[in-house]
Amino acid sequence: MLRLLPIFFVLFVGLQSSANAVSVTFDDKSTALYINQAVEFTVTSDDVLTGEETWSSDITDVKRNTSDYVHFRVTIINGYDAAVPLWFSIGFPAIKQLFVTDGVNRWTTGDALPFTSRPVLVPNYHFPTLLPASGSLKLYGHMQGEILRHDFFVTTPEYGNNLYVDMLQRDMTFFGAMIILTVLCLVVFWISKKYAFLSFAVFIFATTFWFFRVFGYAFKILWPAFPQLNDISYAISIYSVLLASFFVLTATLKRSNGTIYGYNAIRYSCIALPFVGVVIWQFVSLDAALRLPVILFMPFMLLAITVLYKEHRSGSGTAKWLAAALFPVTTSTILLILFTLFNVNLPMEPIATFMFGLLATCTFMVVMTSNYLFKLLQKERDAEKALSKLKSEQAANLEALVRERTQALEASNKMLNELALRDTLTNLPNRRSVDLFVDDSFTVDKAHDDIAVALIDLDHFKDINDTYGHDVGDSVLIAVADILQTLNNESCIAGRFGGEEFAIVQRGASHEKFADTLLRVHIAINALVFKAHPKIRVGACIGWTMCHSASQIVKSFRRADRALYQAKDDGRNLIIYAPKKSPSNKSNT
């Protein structure tokens, strides 16, 4: 009971101090009621009010240290006769510790607490309460943090859900576009090997991650149970944006024959910046460390303008394009950072302004990319034209010699072609010949639509080689080849596929006739007798199928090959037919 006394005391003081809070009337369920002008603020060194504090409706009038507590209070009057469920909401927040109560419910949450501490599990803070019929509701609480960013409003849960869905769709569209742009830049970098496009990708990704963190999605998706990562991730993201800006500047303007103006100063600044930020964080404040990159954006802009001017004067054609490309997104990013970190009131909507700036920059980047690729393509075309002209001149110089050597070359080519298409051991067509025969079988001038495919593999051929020697093994291959050689004509090819494997392909063959042909071949192979080695008995596995179109030829050879291996698995010396869509049919000889 004693432990509850401080809580009761806080509630009591809060109720007393909120008695004179400014009120606002909620009388429209179809929209959100923004109550920033109706909220009053005061500051204390701890989370307890004494009742002697001075309240102000303008938070800029409230001076505080980073460790102080900012108390707030507001009264909502019901404009309806019936009770109304409400969400007391804080949009676009940056609050380390947050306590809110309506006198009945109490919520303790904040960026320093796990995401599950939020009453509604979305990036903004929403506190569900009930506005009494024809009455009023007093809301009060306190918040703490090095940086405090908040936007108070109340709405019905239905409208709040719809508002969140609309915001989610807008944000996800934005993030999707940024990711696509990043990937596009990486693809162009991979093609061109130009670091300028890599710098674009790094800058866009860094900016995307910063907004992902600022919008609060990182709390929900990346580290909901580790709030201690919020500060470090924000610091990394904001510093990354500035460093990526330097990277874009140097990578785009740097030429192959030298560095750009001020390159060493930029490089040393990039190296020193993170260390300076850490020192300011440790010895000044986190707020100052996070504001440092923002403050440095102005010197960076001046440096960038100077570098662009100097490079343009020295003959760099890229400088003016880069200045035009980066101006919209840089300007809109500065405006958004000013709004985010310093709560500066702007005459335009910051996020919409940034999206417009990003769109303009993306347009310039697409133009730059297209221009680069066009020049690259033009260079390739010019090189092809030069090569073609060179070949034409060489051809003209060699034309006379070619005519003299034509007959000799034709004879040599014919001999080489025969050697290239024949197996040297068996004198059968080789695998290349079989492939060419298959390709030719489905040309438009052929009257047939189907071919038969068979693969033959000799059983236990390795045992013959190991037992009798490779010379005897070669004799077996030649004997089998003599059997197959009789099948070769314009409509059929029987060739050596490799090792002890052979192939038979026949055009316009019927299922029955081809099966009879394979059976005769199988019987002939089984009947082989070698006088010097009468114990040798040759067996063969045959897998075959029918192919009806060119698009099925690869699958047909695979079916025949599977049937061949099935014959091996089923005991060898078998002929197995592999139909297109039915179980295999096998026969034993």
Coordinates of C-alpha atoms in Angstrom, one line a residue:
M1 CA 0.0 0.0 0.0
L2 CA 2.8 2.4 0.8
R3 CA 4.3 1.8 -2.7
L4 CA 1.0 3.1 -4.2
L5 CA 1.1 6.4 -2.2
P6 CA 3.5 8.2 -4.7
I7 CA 1.2 7.2 -7.6
F8 CA -1.9 8.5 -5.8
F9 CA 0.0 11.7 -4.9
V10 CA 1.0 12.2 -8.6
L11 CA -2.6 11.6 -9.8
F12 CA -4.0 14.0 -7.1
V13 CA -1.5 16.8 -8.0
G14 CA -2.2 16.2 -11.7
L15 CA -5.9 16.4 -11.2
Q16 CA -5.6 19.6 -9.2
S17 CA -3.1 21.2 -11.6
S18 CA -5.3 20.3 -14.6
A19 CA -8.4 22.0 -13.1
N20 CA -7.7 25.2 -15.0
A21 CA -6.5 23.6 -18.2
V22 CA -7.5 25.2 -21.5
S23 CA -10.5 23.4 -23.1
V24 CA -11.4 22.6 -26.7
T25 CA -14.7 21.2 -28.0
F26 CA -14.8 17.9 -30.0
D27 CA -17.9 18.2 -32.3
D28 CA -16.9 16.6 -35.6
K29 CA -16.3 12.8 -35.8
S30 CA -15.4 13.0 -39.5
T31 CA -12.1 14.6 -39.0
A32 CA -9.2 14.9 -36.6
L33 CA -9.2 17.8 -34.1
Y34 CA -5.7 19.3 -33.7
I35 CA -5.3 20.7 -30.2
N36 CA -1.8 22.1 -30.2
Q37 CA -3.1 25.6 -29.4
A38 CA -5.2 24.3 -26.5
V39 CA -2.4 22.4 -24.8
E40 CA -0.6 24.1 -21.9
F41 CA 2.9 23.2 -20.8
T42 CA 5.2 23.6 -17.8
V43 CA 8.6 22.3 -16.8
T44 CA 9.8 20.6 -13.6
S45 CA 13.0 18.9 -12.6
D46 CA 11.1 15.7 -11.7
D47 CA 7.8 14.0 -12.7
V48 CA 5.8 15.5 -9.7
L49 CA 3.8 18.7 -9.9
T50 CA 3.5 20.9 -6.8
G51 CA 0.7 23.1 -8.0
E52 CA 2.8 26.3 -8.1
E53 CA 4.1 25.9 -11.6
T54 CA 3.5 28.5 -14.3
W55 CA 1.7 27.1 -17.4
S56 CA 2.1 28.4 -20.9
S57 CA 0.2 27.6 -24.1
D58 CA 3.4 28.3 -26.2
I59 CA 6.0 25.6 -25.6
T60 CA 8.7 27.8 -27.1
D61 CA 8.3 30.0 -24.0
V62 CA 9.1 27.1 -21.7
K63 CA 12.8 26.8 -21.0
R64 CA 14.1 23.4 -20.0
N65 CA 17.2 21.3 -19.6
T66 CA 17.4 18.0 -21.4
S67 CA 16.8 16.1 -18.1
D68 CA 13.7 18.2 -17.2
Y69 CA 10.1 16.9 -17.5
V70 CA 7.7 18.8 -19.8
H71 CA 4.2 18.5 -18.3
F72 CA 1.2 19.1 -20.5
R73 CA -2.6 19.3 -19.9
V74 CA -5.7 19.9 -22.0
T75 CA -9.5 19.6 -21.5
I76 CA -11.7 18.1 -24.2
I77 CA -15.4 19.1 -24.2
N78 CA -17.9 16.7 -25.7
G79 CA -20.1 18.4 -28.3
Y80 CA -22.3 15.4 -28.6
D81 CA -25.1 14.2 -26.2
A82 CA -23.7 10.6 -26.2
A83 CA -20.3 9.3 -25.0
V84 CA -17.7 9.3 -27.8
P85 CA -14.7 6.9 -27.9
L86 CA -11.6 8.9 -28.7
W87 CA -7.9 8.5 -29.5
F88 CA -5.7 11.1 -27.8
S89 CA -2.8 11.1 -30.3
I90 CA 0.7 12.4 -30.8
G91 CA 1.8 12.5 -34.4
F92 CA 5.3 12.4 -35.8
P93 CA 6.7 12.0 -32.3
A94 CA 10.2 12.0 -30.8
I95 CA 9.8 11.5 -27.1
K96 CA 12.1 9.4 -24.9
Q97 CA 9.8 8.9 -21.9
L98 CA 6.0 9.6 -22.1
F99 CA 3.3 9.4 -19.4
V100 CA -0.4 10.1 -20.2
T101 CA -3.5 9.7 -18.1
D102 CA -7.2 10.6 -18.4
G103 CA -7.8 10.3 -14.7
V104 CA -8.8 6.6 -15.1
N105 CA -6.3 5.0 -17.4
R106 CA -2.5 5.5 -17.2
W107 CA -0.1 4.8 -19.9
T108 CA 3.7 4.8 -19.7
T109 CA 5.6 4.5 -23.1
G110 CA 8.1 6.4 -25.2
D111 CA 11.0 5.8 -27.6
A112 CA 13.2 4.5 -24.8
L113 CA 10.7 1.7 -24.0
P114 CA 9.9 -1.4 -26.0
F115 CA 7.4 -0.9 -28.8
T116 CA 4.9 -3.2 -27.0
S117 CA 4.5 -0.4 -24.4
R118 CA 2.4 1.6 -26.8
P119 CA -1.4 1.3 -26.4
V120 CA -1.8 1.0 -30.2
L121 CA 1.0 -0.7 -32.0
V122 CA 1.7 1.9 -34.7
P123 CA 4.6 4.4 -35.2
N124 CA 2.6 7.3 -33.7
Y125 CA 1.3 7.4 -30.1
H126 CA -2.5 6.8 -29.7
F127 CA -4.2 6.6 -26.3
P128 CA -7.8 5.2 -26.4
T129 CA -10.1 6.9 -24.0
L130 CA -13.8 7.8 -23.6
L131 CA -15.3 11.3 -23.8
P132 CA -18.3 11.4 -21.4
A133 CA -21.7 12.3 -22.8
S134 CA -22.2 16.1 -22.7
G135 CA -19.2 16.3 -20.4
S136 CA -15.5 16.9 -20.6
L137 CA -12.3 14.9 -20.3
K138 CA -9.1 16.1 -18.7
L139 CA -5.9 14.7 -20.3
Y140 CA -2.5 15.4 -18.8
G141 CA 0.9 13.9 -18.5
H142 CA 4.6 14.5 -18.9
M143 CA 7.4 13.8 -21.4
Q144 CA 11.2 13.7 -21.3
G145 CA 14.0 13.5 -23.8
E146 CA 16.9 15.3 -25.3
I147 CA 14.8 16.0 -28.4
L148 CA 11.0 16.5 -28.0
R149 CA 8.8 16.5 -31.1
H150 CA 5.1 16.2 -30.9
D151 CA 1.8 17.1 -32.6
F152 CA -1.3 16.7 -30.4
F153 CA -4.7 15.8 -31.9
V154 CA -7.8 13.8 -31.0
T155 CA -10.0 11.7 -33.3
T156 CA -12.3 8.7 -33.3
P157 CA -10.7 5.3 -33.5
E158 CA -12.4 4.8 -36.9
Y159 CA -11.0 8.0 -38.4
G160 CA -7.6 7.3 -36.7
N161 CA -7.4 3.9 -38.3
N162 CA -8.3 5.3 -41.8
L163 CA -5.8 8.1 -41.3
Y164 CA -3.1 5.5 -40.4
V165 CA -4.0 3.3 -43.4
D166 CA -3.7 6.3 -45.8
M167 CA -0.4 7.3 -44.2
L168 CA 0.9 3.8 -44.4
Q169 CA 0.0 3.5 -48.1
R170 CA 1.7 6.9 -48.8
D171 CA 4.8 5.9 -46.9
M172 CA 5.1 2.4 -48.4
T173 CA 4.7 3.9 -51.9
F174 CA 7.5 6.3 -51.1
F175 CA 9.8 3.6 -49.6
G176 CA 9.1 1.3 -52.6
A177 CA 10.0 4.1 -55.1
M178 CA 13.2 4.8 -53.2
I179 CA 14.2 1.1 -53.1
I180 CA 13.4 0.8 -56.9
L181 CA 15.6 3.9 -57.5
T182 CA 18.4 2.4 -55.4
V183 CA 18.3 -0.9 -57.3
L184 CA 18.2 1.0 -60.6
C185 CA 21.3 3.0 -59.7
L186 CA 23.1 -0.2 -58.5
V187 CA 22.2 -2.0 -61.8
V188 CA 23.6 1.0 -63.8
F189 CA 26.7 0.9 -61.6
W190 CA 27.2 -2.8 -62.3
I191 CA 26.9 -2.2 -66.0
S192 CA 29.0 0.9 -66.2
K193 CA 31.4 0.5 -63.3
K194 CA 31.0 4.2 -62.7
Y195 CA 31.1 5.1 -59.0
A196 CA 28.8 8.1 -59.6
F197 CA 25.9 5.7 -59.8
L198 CA 27.0 3.8 -56.7
S199 CA 27.1 7.2 -54.9
F200 CA 23.5 7.9 -56.0
A201 CA 22.5 4.5 -54.6
V202 CA 24.2 5.1 -51.3
F203 CA 22.7 8.6 -50.9
I204 CA 19.2 7.4 -51.8
F205 CA 19.5 4.4 -49.4
A206 CA 20.8 6.5 -46.6
T207 CA 18.0 9.0 -47.0
T208 CA 15.4 6.2 -47.1
F209 CA 16.8 4.7 -43.9
W210 CA 16.7 8.1 -42.2
F211 CA 13.0 8.6 -43.1
F212 CA 12.3 5.0 -42.1
R213 CA 13.7 5.8 -38.7
V214 CA 12.1 9.2 -38.4
F215 CA 8.7 8.0 -39.4
G216 CA 8.9 5.4 -36.6
Y217 CA 8.7 2.2 -38.7
A218 CA 12.1 1.1 -37.5
F219 CA 10.7 0.9 -33.9
K220 CA 8.0 -1.5 -35.1
I221 CA 9.8 -3.6 -37.7
L222 CA 13.6 -3.6 -37.0
W223 CA 14.1 -3.4 -33.2
P224 CA 10.8 -3.4 -31.3
A225 CA 12.4 -5.0 -28.3
F226 CA 15.6 -3.0 -28.3
P227 CA 14.7 0.7 -27.8
Q228 CA 18.3 1.5 -26.9
L229 CA 19.1 1.3 -30.6
N230 CA 16.9 4.3 -31.4
D231 CA 19.4 7.0 -30.6
I232 CA 22.4 5.2 -32.2
S233 CA 20.4 4.4 -35.3
Y234 CA 19.2 8.0 -35.7
A235 CA 22.7 9.2 -35.3
I236 CA 24.1 6.8 -37.9
S237 CA 21.3 7.6 -40.3
I238 CA 21.7 11.4 -40.1
Y239 CA 25.4 11.2 -40.4
S240 CA 25.2 8.8 -43.3
V241 CA 23.0 11.2 -45.2
L242 CA 25.7 13.9 -44.9
L243 CA 28.6 11.6 -45.7
A244 CA 26.6 10.2 -48.7
S245 CA 26.2 13.7 -50.0
F246 CA 30.0 14.1 -50.0
F247 CA 30.3 10.8 -51.7
V248 CA 27.9 11.9 -54.5
L249 CA 29.9 15.1 -54.9
T250 CA 33.3 13.5 -55.2
A251 CA 32.3 10.4 -57.1
T252 CA 30.4 12.3 -59.8
L253 CA 32.9 15.0 -60.4
K254 CA 36.1 13.0 -60.1
R255 CA 37.8 12.6 -63.4
S256 CA 40.2 9.8 -64.6
N257 CA 43.1 12.3 -65.0
G258 CA 43.0 13.7 -61.5
T259 CA 41.0 14.6 -58.4
I260 CA 38.5 17.3 -58.0
Y261 CA 38.9 20.7 -56.3
G262 CA 39.0 20.5 -52.5
Y263 CA 39.1 16.7 -52.6
N264 CA 41.5 16.3 -49.6
A265 CA 39.4 18.8 -47.5
I266 CA 36.3 16.8 -48.2
R267 CA 38.0 13.4 -47.5
Y268 CA 39.4 14.6 -44.1
S269 CA 36.1 16.1 -43.2
C270 CA 34.3 12.9 -43.8
I271 CA 36.9 11.0 -41.7
A272 CA 36.7 13.4 -38.8
L273 CA 32.9 14.0 -38.8
P274 CA 31.8 10.8 -37.0
F275 CA 34.5 11.2 -34.3
V276 CA 33.5 14.8 -33.7
G277 CA 29.9 13.7 -33.4
V278 CA 30.9 11.1 -30.8
V279 CA 32.9 13.6 -28.8
I280 CA 30.0 16.1 -28.8
W281 CA 27.6 13.4 -27.8
Q282 CA 29.8 12.4 -24.8
F283 CA 30.8 15.8 -23.6
V284 CA 28.0 18.1 -24.7
S285 CA 24.7 16.3 -25.4
L286 CA 23.0 13.9 -27.8
D287 CA 20.8 16.7 -29.1
A288 CA 23.9 18.7 -30.1
A289 CA 25.5 15.7 -31.7
L290 CA 22.4 15.1 -33.8
R291 CA 22.1 18.7 -34.8
L292 CA 25.7 18.9 -35.9
P293 CA 25.1 17.2 -39.3
V294 CA 22.2 19.5 -39.9
I295 CA 24.2 22.6 -39.0
L296 CA 27.0 21.3 -41.3
F297 CA 24.6 21.1 -44.2
M298 CA 25.0 24.8 -44.8
P299 CA 28.9 24.7 -45.0
F300 CA 28.5 21.6 -47.1
M301 CA 26.2 23.5 -49.5
L302 CA 28.7 26.4 -49.7
L303 CA 31.6 23.9 -50.3
A304 CA 29.5 22.0 -52.9
I305 CA 28.7 25.2 -54.7
T306 CA 32.4 26.2 -54.7
V307 CA 33.5 22.8 -56.0
L308 CA 30.8 22.8 -58.7
Y309 CA 31.8 26.3 -59.8
K310 CA 35.5 25.5 -59.9
E311 CA 35.0 22.2 -61.7
H312 CA 32.7 23.8 -64.2
R313 CA 35.3 26.5 -64.9
S314 CA 37.9 23.8 -65.4
G315 CA 35.9 22.2 -68.1
S316 CA 33.8 19.6 -66.3
G317 CA 30.6 19.0 -68.2
T318 CA 29.2 17.0 -65.3
A319 CA 29.2 19.8 -62.7
K320 CA 26.2 21.7 -64.0
W321 CA 24.2 18.5 -64.4
L322 CA 25.0 17.5 -60.9
A323 CA 24.1 20.9 -59.5
A324 CA 20.8 20.8 -61.3
A325 CA 20.1 17.2 -60.1
L326 CA 20.9 17.7 -56.5
F327 CA 19.4 21.1 -55.9
P328 CA 15.7 20.0 -55.5
V329 CA 16.3 17.1 -53.1
T330 CA 19.0 19.0 -51.1
T331 CA 16.7 22.0 -50.6
S332 CA 13.7 19.9 -49.7
T333 CA 15.8 17.7 -47.4
I334 CA 17.1 20.8 -45.5
L335 CA 13.5 22.0 -45.1
L336 CA 12.4 18.7 -43.8
I337 CA 15.3 18.4 -41.4
L338 CA 14.6 21.9 -40.1
F339 CA 11.0 20.9 -39.5
T340 CA 12.0 17.6 -37.9
L341 CA 14.7 18.7 -35.5
F342 CA 13.9 22.4 -34.9
N343 CA 10.1 22.4 -35.2
V344 CA 10.3 25.3 -37.7
N345 CA 6.9 26.2 -39.1
L346 CA 7.0 26.0 -42.9
P347 CA 4.5 27.4 -45.4
M348 CA 4.5 24.1 -47.2
E349 CA 3.9 20.5 -46.1
P350 CA 7.5 19.2 -45.5
I351 CA 7.0 15.6 -46.6
A352 CA 5.2 16.5 -49.7
T353 CA 7.9 19.1 -50.5
F354 CA 10.6 16.4 -50.0
M355 CA 8.7 14.0 -52.3
F356 CA 8.5 16.6 -55.0
G357 CA 12.2 17.4 -54.6
L358 CA 13.0 13.7 -54.8
L359 CA 10.9 13.3 -57.9
A360 CA 12.7 16.2 -59.5
T361 CA 16.1 14.8 -58.6
C362 CA 15.1 11.3 -59.8
T363 CA 14.1 12.9 -63.1
F364 CA 17.5 14.5 -63.5
M365 CA 19.2 11.3 -62.5
V366 CA 17.2 9.3 -65.1
V367 CA 18.2 11.9 -67.7
M368 CA 21.9 11.7 -66.6
T369 CA 21.7 7.9 -66.7
S370 CA 20.0 7.8 -70.1
N371 CA 22.6 10.3 -71.5
Y372 CA 25.4 8.2 -70.2
L373 CA 24.0 5.0 -71.6
F374 CA 23.3 6.7 -74.9
K375 CA 26.9 7.9 -75.2
L376 CA 28.1 4.4 -74.2
L377 CA 25.9 2.8 -76.9
Q378 CA 27.1 5.4 -79.4
K379 CA 30.8 4.5 -78.6
E380 CA 30.0 0.8 -79.1
R381 CA 28.3 1.6 -82.5
D382 CA 31.3 3.7 -83.6
A383 CA 33.7 0.9 -82.6
E384 CA 31.6 -1.6 -84.5
K385 CA 31.6 0.6 -87.6
A386 CA 35.3 1.1 -87.4
L387 CA 35.8 -2.7 -87.0
S388 CA 33.5 -3.4 -89.9
K389 CA 35.4 -0.9 -92.1
L390 CA 38.7 -2.5 -91.2
K391 CA 37.3 -6.0 -91.9
S392 CA 36.0 -4.8 -95.3
E393 CA 39.4 -3.4 -96.2
Q394 CA 41.1 -6.6 -95.1
A395 CA 38.6 -8.7 -97.1
A396 CA 39.3 -6.6 -100.2
N397 CA 43.1 -7.1 -99.8
L398 CA 42.7 -10.8 -99.3
E399 CA 40.1 -11.4 -102.0
A400 CA 42.6 -12.4 -104.6
L401 CA 44.4 -14.8 -102.3
V402 CA 41.1 -16.3 -101.2
R403 CA 40.1 -17.1 -104.8
E404 CA 43.4 -18.9 -105.4
R405 CA 43.0 -21.0 -102.3
T406 CA 39.3 -21.7 -102.5
Q407 CA 39.6 -25.2 -104.0
A408 CA 42.2 -26.2 -101.6
L409 CA 40.3 -24.8 -98.7
E410 CA 37.1 -26.5 -99.8
A411 CA 38.8 -29.9 -99.9
S412 CA 40.4 -29.3 -96.5
N413 CA 37.1 -28.1 -95.1
K414 CA 35.3 -31.2 -96.4
M415 CA 37.9 -33.4 -94.8
L416 CA 37.8 -31.5 -91.6
N417 CA 34.0 -31.6 -91.6
E418 CA 34.1 -35.4 -92.0
L419 CA 36.6 -35.6 -89.1
A420 CA 34.5 -33.3 -87.0
L421 CA 31.3 -35.3 -87.6
R422 CA 32.7 -38.8 -87.3
D423 CA 33.9 -40.9 -84.3
T424 CA 37.5 -41.9 -85.0
L425 CA 37.3 -45.3 -83.5
T426 CA 33.9 -46.6 -84.8
N427 CA 33.5 -44.4 -87.9
L428 CA 30.0 -43.8 -86.7
P429 CA 28.5 -40.3 -86.7
N430 CA 29.5 -38.5 -83.4
R431 CA 27.3 -36.7 -80.9
R432 CA 27.6 -33.4 -82.9
S433 CA 26.3 -35.2 -86.0
V434 CA 23.4 -36.5 -84.0
D435 CA 22.6 -33.0 -82.6
L436 CA 22.7 -31.5 -86.1
F437 CA 20.5 -34.2 -87.4
V438 CA 17.9 -33.5 -84.7
D439 CA 18.0 -29.8 -85.3
D440 CA 17.5 -30.4 -89.0
S441 CA 14.6 -32.7 -88.4
F442 CA 12.3 -30.0 -87.4
T443 CA 13.0 -27.4 -90.1
V444 CA 10.0 -26.1 -92.0
D445 CA 10.8 -27.9 -95.2
K446 CA 10.5 -31.3 -93.6
A447 CA 7.2 -33.1 -94.2
H448 CA 7.3 -35.1 -91.0
D449 CA 6.4 -33.9 -87.5
D450 CA 7.9 -36.5 -85.2
I451 CA 11.1 -38.4 -84.6
A452 CA 12.0 -41.5 -82.6
V453 CA 14.8 -41.2 -80.1
A454 CA 16.7 -44.2 -78.6
L455 CA 19.8 -44.3 -76.3
I456 CA 21.9 -47.5 -76.0
D457 CA 24.4 -48.3 -73.3
L458 CA 26.4 -51.5 -73.2
D459 CA 26.2 -53.6 -70.1
H460 CA 29.2 -54.2 -67.9
F461 CA 31.5 -52.7 -70.5
K462 CA 34.0 -51.6 -67.9
D463 CA 34.4 -55.2 -66.8
I464 CA 35.3 -56.1 -70.4
N465 CA 38.0 -53.4 -70.4
D466 CA 39.3 -54.4 -67.0
T467 CA 39.3 -58.2 -67.8
Y468 CA 40.5 -58.3 -71.4
G469 CA 42.1 -54.9 -71.9
H470 CA 41.1 -51.8 -73.8
D471 CA 42.0 -53.3 -77.2
V472 CA 39.3 -55.9 -76.8
G473 CA 36.9 -53.3 -75.5
D474 CA 37.6 -51.3 -78.6
S475 CA 36.8 -54.4 -80.7
V476 CA 33.5 -54.7 -78.9
L477 CA 32.6 -51.1 -79.7
I478 CA 33.6 -51.5 -83.3
A479 CA 31.4 -54.7 -83.6
V480 CA 28.4 -52.9 -82.1
A481 CA 29.1 -49.9 -84.5
D482 CA 29.0 -52.3 -87.5
I483 CA 25.5 -53.3 -86.5
L484 CA 24.3 -49.7 -86.1
Q485 CA 26.1 -48.5 -89.3
T486 CA 23.5 -50.3 -91.4
L487 CA 20.8 -48.0 -90.0
N488 CA 22.3 -44.7 -91.3
N489 CA 20.5 -43.1 -94.2
E490 CA 18.7 -39.8 -94.9
S491 CA 15.9 -40.5 -92.4
C492 CA 17.9 -42.2 -89.7
I493 CA 21.1 -41.7 -87.9
A494 CA 22.9 -44.1 -85.6
G495 CA 25.9 -42.6 -83.8
R496 CA 28.3 -42.9 -80.9
F497 CA 27.1 -40.6 -78.1
G498 CA 30.2 -41.1 -76.0
G499 CA 32.0 -44.0 -74.2
E500 CA 29.9 -47.1 -74.6
E501 CA 26.7 -45.1 -75.2
F502 CA 25.1 -44.9 -78.7
A503 CA 22.1 -43.0 -80.0
I504 CA 19.5 -43.7 -82.8
V505 CA 17.3 -41.0 -84.1
Q506 CA 14.8 -41.7 -86.9
R507 CA 12.5 -39.2 -88.7
G508 CA 8.9 -40.0 -89.5
A509 CA 9.1 -43.3 -87.8
S510 CA 6.0 -45.1 -86.4
H511 CA 6.0 -46.5 -82.9
E512 CA 5.7 -50.1 -84.1
K513 CA 8.4 -49.9 -86.8
F514 CA 10.9 -48.2 -84.6
A515 CA 10.3 -50.7 -81.8
D516 CA 11.0 -53.6 -84.4
T517 CA 14.2 -51.8 -85.4
L518 CA 15.4 -51.6 -81.8
L519 CA 14.5 -55.2 -81.2
R520 CA 16.6 -56.3 -84.2
V521 CA 19.5 -54.2 -83.0
H522 CA 19.2 -55.6 -79.5
I523 CA 19.1 -59.2 -80.8
A524 CA 22.2 -58.6 -83.0
I525 CA 24.2 -57.1 -80.2
N526 CA 23.3 -60.1 -77.9
A527 CA 24.4 -62.4 -80.7
L528 CA 27.9 -61.0 -81.1
V529 CA 30.6 -63.6 -80.8
F530 CA 34.4 -63.0 -80.5
K531 CA 36.5 -66.0 -81.5
A532 CA 39.5 -64.9 -79.5
H533 CA 37.4 -64.4 -76.4
P534 CA 34.4 -66.8 -76.6
K535 CA 33.3 -66.0 -73.1
I536 CA 32.4 -62.4 -73.9
R537 CA 28.7 -61.8 -74.0
V538 CA 27.5 -58.3 -74.9
G539 CA 24.3 -57.0 -73.4
A540 CA 22.7 -53.6 -73.9
C541 CA 20.1 -51.4 -72.2
I542 CA 18.0 -49.4 -74.6
G543 CA 15.7 -46.5 -73.5
W544 CA 13.5 -44.9 -76.2
T545 CA 10.6 -42.5 -76.7
M546 CA 8.8 -40.5 -79.4
C547 CA 9.1 -36.7 -79.9
H548 CA 6.5 -34.7 -81.8
S549 CA 7.9 -31.2 -81.8
A550 CA 11.1 -29.2 -81.5
S551 CA 10.0 -27.8 -78.2
Q552 CA 9.9 -31.3 -76.7
I553 CA 13.3 -32.6 -78.0
V554 CA 15.2 -31.9 -74.7
K555 CA 12.5 -33.5 -72.6
S556 CA 12.4 -36.5 -75.0
F557 CA 16.1 -37.1 -74.7
R558 CA 15.7 -36.9 -70.9
R559 CA 12.8 -39.4 -71.0
A560 CA 14.9 -41.8 -73.1
D561 CA 17.8 -41.4 -70.7
R562 CA 15.6 -42.1 -67.7
A563 CA 14.2 -45.2 -69.4
L564 CA 17.8 -46.3 -70.1
Y565 CA 18.7 -46.0 -66.4
Q566 CA 15.5 -47.8 -65.5
A567 CA 16.6 -50.6 -67.7
K568 CA 19.9 -50.8 -65.7
D569 CA 18.0 -50.7 -62.4
D570 CA 15.6 -53.4 -63.5
G571 CA 18.3 -56.0 -64.3
R572 CA 20.0 -54.7 -67.5
N573 CA 19.8 -56.0 -71.1
L574 CA 16.3 -54.5 -71.4
I575 CA 14.5 -52.3 -73.9
I576 CA 12.2 -49.8 -72.1
Y577 CA 9.9 -47.4 -73.8
A578 CA 9.2 -44.0 -72.1
P579 CA 5.8 -42.7 -73.1
K580 CA 5.2 -38.9 -72.8
K581 CA 2.7 -39.0 -69.9
S582 CA 2.3 -42.7 -68.8
P583 CA 4.3 -45.2 -66.9
S584 CA 7.3 -46.8 -68.6
N585 CA 6.7 -50.0 -70.7
K586 CA 9.5 -52.5 -70.7
S587 CA 10.4 -55.7 -72.5
N588 CA 13.0 -58.2 -71.6
T589 CA 15.1 -60.1 -74.3

